């Protein structure tokens, strides 16, 4: 079983790692991702309403661009049959 933790900085998911991408197309593997860039200011409200993104710390422009690159990398490498588990936060 491959367990890949993808930390995205300058390059989305090390797109040159063909072995990793090939394994991710097969059943029984997972990727654990943390949300993309989300500034700490302003912080989450004291009481977060998961149905109201205004009460949460959200992705900034850089975070949205990172998230697009992540999705693009998965699509580029044909990893498209996935089970997605996400937190309730809008930034996830």
Short mmCIF file of C-alpha atoms in Angstrom, two decimals:
data_model
loop_
_atom_site.label_atom_id
_atom_site.label_comp_id
_atom_site.label_asym_id
_atom_site.label_seq_id
_atom_site.Cartn_x
_atom_site.Cartn_y
_atom_site.Cartn_z
CA UNK A 1 0.00 0.00 0.00
CA UNK A 2 1.32 3.41 -0.95
CA UNK A 3 0.62 6.18 1.51
CA UNK A 4 1.69 9.47 0.00
CA UNK A 5 1.62 12.72 1.87
CA UNK A 6 1.84 15.46 -0.68
CA UNK A 7 3.29 18.74 0.52
CA UNK A 8 2.90 21.33 -2.17
CA UNK A 9 5.32 24.16 -2.49
CA UNK A 10 6.69 25.45 -5.73
CA UNK A 11 5.73 22.33 -7.71
CA UNK A 12 2.35 20.64 -7.50
CA UNK A 13 2.71 17.13 -6.13
CA UNK A 14 6.12 16.44 -7.68
CA UNK A 15 4.51 15.91 -11.06
CA UNK A 16 7.71 14.25 -12.36
CA UNK A 17 7.30 11.27 -10.02
CA UNK A 18 5.70 8.90 -12.53
CA UNK A 19 5.92 5.87 -10.23
CA UNK A 20 3.82 7.61 -7.58
CA UNK A 21 1.21 8.66 -10.13
CA UNK A 22 1.05 5.14 -11.59
CA UNK A 23 0.44 3.66 -8.14
CA UNK A 24 -2.24 6.21 -7.33
CA UNK A 25 -4.25 4.97 -10.32
CA UNK A 26 -4.51 1.56 -8.65
CA UNK A 27 -6.84 0.64 -5.77
CA UNK A 28 -5.61 0.62 -2.19
CA UNK A 29 -3.59 3.84 -2.12
CA UNK A 30 -4.24 7.19 -0.54
CA UNK A 31 -3.00 10.74 -0.52
CA UNK A 32 -3.32 12.96 2.53
CA UNK A 33 -3.53 16.64 1.70
CA UNK A 34 -3.72 19.65 3.96
CA UNK A 35 -5.67 22.63 2.67
CA UNK A 36 -3.83 25.09 0.45
CA UNK A 37 -2.60 28.50 1.59
CA UNK A 38 -4.97 30.08 4.07
CA UNK A 39 -3.71 33.16 5.93
CA UNK A 40 -3.98 33.05 9.71
CA UNK A 41 -5.48 36.53 9.76
CA UNK A 42 -8.33 36.91 10.17
CA UNK A 43 -8.66 33.81 12.35
CA UNK A 44 -11.69 31.53 12.44
CA UNK A 45 -14.56 32.98 14.46
CA UNK A 46 -14.89 31.80 18.06
CA UNK A 47 -17.95 29.83 16.94
CA UNK A 48 -17.58 28.45 13.43
CA UNK A 49 -20.69 27.89 11.34
CA UNK A 50 -19.73 25.32 8.71
CA UNK A 51 -22.53 26.57 6.44
CA UNK A 52 -21.16 30.14 6.55
CA UNK A 53 -17.70 30.58 5.07
CA UNK A 54 -17.59 34.14 6.47
CA UNK A 55 -17.05 32.63 9.94
CA UNK A 56 -13.96 30.76 8.74
CA UNK A 57 -10.40 31.37 7.62
CA UNK A 58 -10.51 30.78 3.86
CA UNK A 59 -8.09 30.26 1.00
CA UNK A 60 -6.48 33.38 -0.41
CA UNK A 61 -5.64 33.88 -4.09
CA UNK A 62 -2.41 31.90 -3.69
CA UNK A 63 -4.31 29.08 -1.97
CA UNK A 64 -6.91 28.90 -4.73
CA UNK A 65 -4.10 28.79 -7.32
CA UNK A 66 -2.39 25.98 -5.36
CA UNK A 67 -5.65 24.03 -5.21
CA UNK A 68 -6.11 24.41 -8.98
CA UNK A 69 -2.56 23.13 -9.57
CA UNK A 70 -3.23 20.11 -7.35
CA UNK A 71 -6.38 19.24 -9.29
CA UNK A 72 -4.60 19.84 -12.59
CA UNK A 73 -1.78 17.47 -11.57
CA UNK A 74 -4.23 14.70 -10.65
CA UNK A 75 -6.13 15.14 -13.93
CA UNK A 76 -2.91 15.33 -15.98
CA UNK A 77 -1.79 12.00 -14.56
CA UNK A 78 -5.19 10.32 -14.97
CA UNK A 79 -5.92 9.94 -11.26
CA UNK A 80 -9.65 10.56 -11.46
CA UNK A 81 -11.41 7.64 -9.75
CA UNK A 82 -11.07 8.66 -6.14
CA UNK A 83 -12.90 8.58 -2.86
CA UNK A 84 -12.67 12.03 -1.33
CA UNK A 85 -12.95 12.63 2.40
CA UNK A 86 -12.84 16.26 3.47
CA UNK A 87 -13.36 18.33 6.57
CA UNK A 88 -16.37 20.63 6.81
CA UNK A 89 -14.27 23.80 6.60
CA UNK A 90 -14.70 25.87 3.43
CA UNK A 91 -10.91 25.94 2.95
CA UNK A 92 -10.74 22.14 2.65
#
